[in-house]
GROMACS .gro file of C-alpha atoms in nm:
model
   88
    1MET     CA    1  -3.098   4.480   2.105
    2ARG     CA    2  -3.158   4.320   2.445
    3ILE     CA    3  -3.369   4.019   2.536
    4LEU     CA    4  -3.516   3.982   2.886
    5THR     CA    5  -3.671   3.657   3.005
    6ILE     CA    6  -3.987   3.668   3.219
    7GLY     CA    7  -4.110   3.387   3.442
    8ARG     CA    8  -4.154   3.231   3.779
    9LYS     CA    9  -3.797   3.121   3.839
   10GLY     CA   10  -3.443   3.182   3.713
   11THR     CA   11  -3.534   3.461   3.467
   12ASP     CA   12  -3.431   3.824   3.424
   13ILE     CA   13  -3.772   3.937   3.554
   14VAL     CA   14  -3.915   3.707   3.821
   15LEU     CA   15  -4.291   3.716   3.878
   16GLU     CA   16  -4.399   3.580   4.216
   17ASP     CA   17  -4.680   3.329   4.171
   18ALA     CA   18  -4.802   3.101   4.450
   19GLU     CA   19  -5.082   2.976   4.221
   20LYS     CA   20  -4.830   2.855   3.959
   21GLN     CA   21  -5.026   3.020   3.676
   22ILE     CA   22  -4.698   3.162   3.545
   23SER     CA   23  -4.453   2.925   3.378
   24ARG     CA   24  -4.089   2.910   3.482
   25LEU     CA   25  -4.001   3.065   3.146
   26HIS     CA   26  -4.324   3.239   3.051
   27ALA     CA   27  -4.225   3.507   2.799
   28GLU     CA   28  -3.940   3.701   2.642
   29LEU     CA   29  -3.926   4.074   2.592
   30THR     CA   30  -3.697   4.209   2.323
   31ILE     CA   31  -3.598   4.573   2.344
   32THR     CA   32  -3.504   4.665   1.990
   33ASP     CA   33  -3.225   4.901   1.886
   34ASP     CA   34  -3.490   5.168   1.810
   35ASP     CA   35  -3.641   5.128   2.164
   36ARG     CA   36  -3.948   4.928   2.068
   37TYR     CA   37  -4.071   4.637   2.279
   38TYR     CA   38  -4.150   4.297   2.128
   39LEU     CA   39  -4.320   4.044   2.358
   40VAL     CA   40  -4.321   3.670   2.285
   41ASP     CA   41  -4.507   3.403   2.481
   42CYS     CA   42  -4.269   3.108   2.527
   43GLY     CA   43  -4.535   2.837   2.504
   44SER     CA   44  -4.656   2.905   2.857
   45SER     CA   45  -4.928   2.683   3.003
   46ASN     CA   46  -5.169   2.968   3.085
   47GLY     CA   47  -5.084   3.219   2.815
   48THR     CA   48  -4.999   3.585   2.780
   49ALA     CA   49  -5.248   3.857   2.686
   50VAL     CA   50  -5.241   4.229   2.613
   51LYS     CA   51  -5.532   4.464   2.688
   52ARG     CA   52  -5.629   4.651   2.374
   53GLN     CA   53  -5.943   4.856   2.321
   54GLY     CA   54  -6.071   4.745   2.661
   55ALA     CA   55  -6.045   4.371   2.596
   56TRP     CA   56  -5.779   4.108   2.669
   57LYS     CA   57  -5.628   3.958   2.354
   58ALA     CA   58  -5.420   3.642   2.382
   59ILE     CA   59  -5.087   3.680   2.205
   60LYS     CA   60  -4.809   3.459   2.079
   61GLN     CA   61  -4.596   3.759   1.979
   62THR     CA   62  -4.660   4.131   1.940
   63TYR     CA   63  -4.514   4.476   1.984
   64VAL     CA   64  -4.625   4.645   2.307
   65THR     CA   65  -4.597   4.995   2.448
   66GLU     CA   66  -4.485   5.092   2.799
   67ASP     CA   67  -4.839   5.178   2.914
   68GLU     CA   68  -5.022   4.874   2.778
   69GLU     CA   69  -5.143   4.622   3.033
   70ILE     CA   70  -5.004   4.272   2.998
   71ARG     CA   71  -5.150   3.964   3.167
   72PHE     CA   72  -4.935   3.663   3.250
   73GLY     CA   73  -5.122   3.344   3.330
   74GLY     CA   74  -5.477   3.384   3.446
   75TYR     CA   75  -5.447   3.668   3.692
   76LEU     CA   76  -5.130   3.879   3.711
   77SER     CA   77  -5.161   4.194   3.504
   78LEU     CA   78  -4.937   4.498   3.497
   79THR     CA   79  -4.809   4.757   3.254
   80LEU     CA   80  -4.486   4.708   3.068
   81ARG     CA   81  -4.350   5.013   3.253
   82ALA     CA   82  -4.416   4.840   3.590
   83LEU     CA   83  -4.274   4.514   3.462
   84LEU     CA   84  -3.947   4.684   3.362
   85THR     CA   85  -3.901   4.819   3.716
   86MET     CA   86  -3.891   4.456   3.838
   87LYS     CA   87  -3.580   4.373   3.631
   88ARG     CA   88  -3.290   4.243   3.838
   0.00000   0.00000   0.00000
């Protein structure tokens, strides 16, 4: 199991954000031993959402797939696959 931190500063995956919609520590992504992805919002100010069935659903924690779109804050959205390419 691996845990990656996601945020604006000092995290494993850094998301550039001039608007400061993304918290310094915004979310954590756990990659389980059976290669599943578990996303947790870390109490961010502007939330985390996953696009499911064509609509954004705010999440506190959920399993996600590589091709699902994830939105951090109010504007930055990308697939989990794209997010993983940003890892340091």
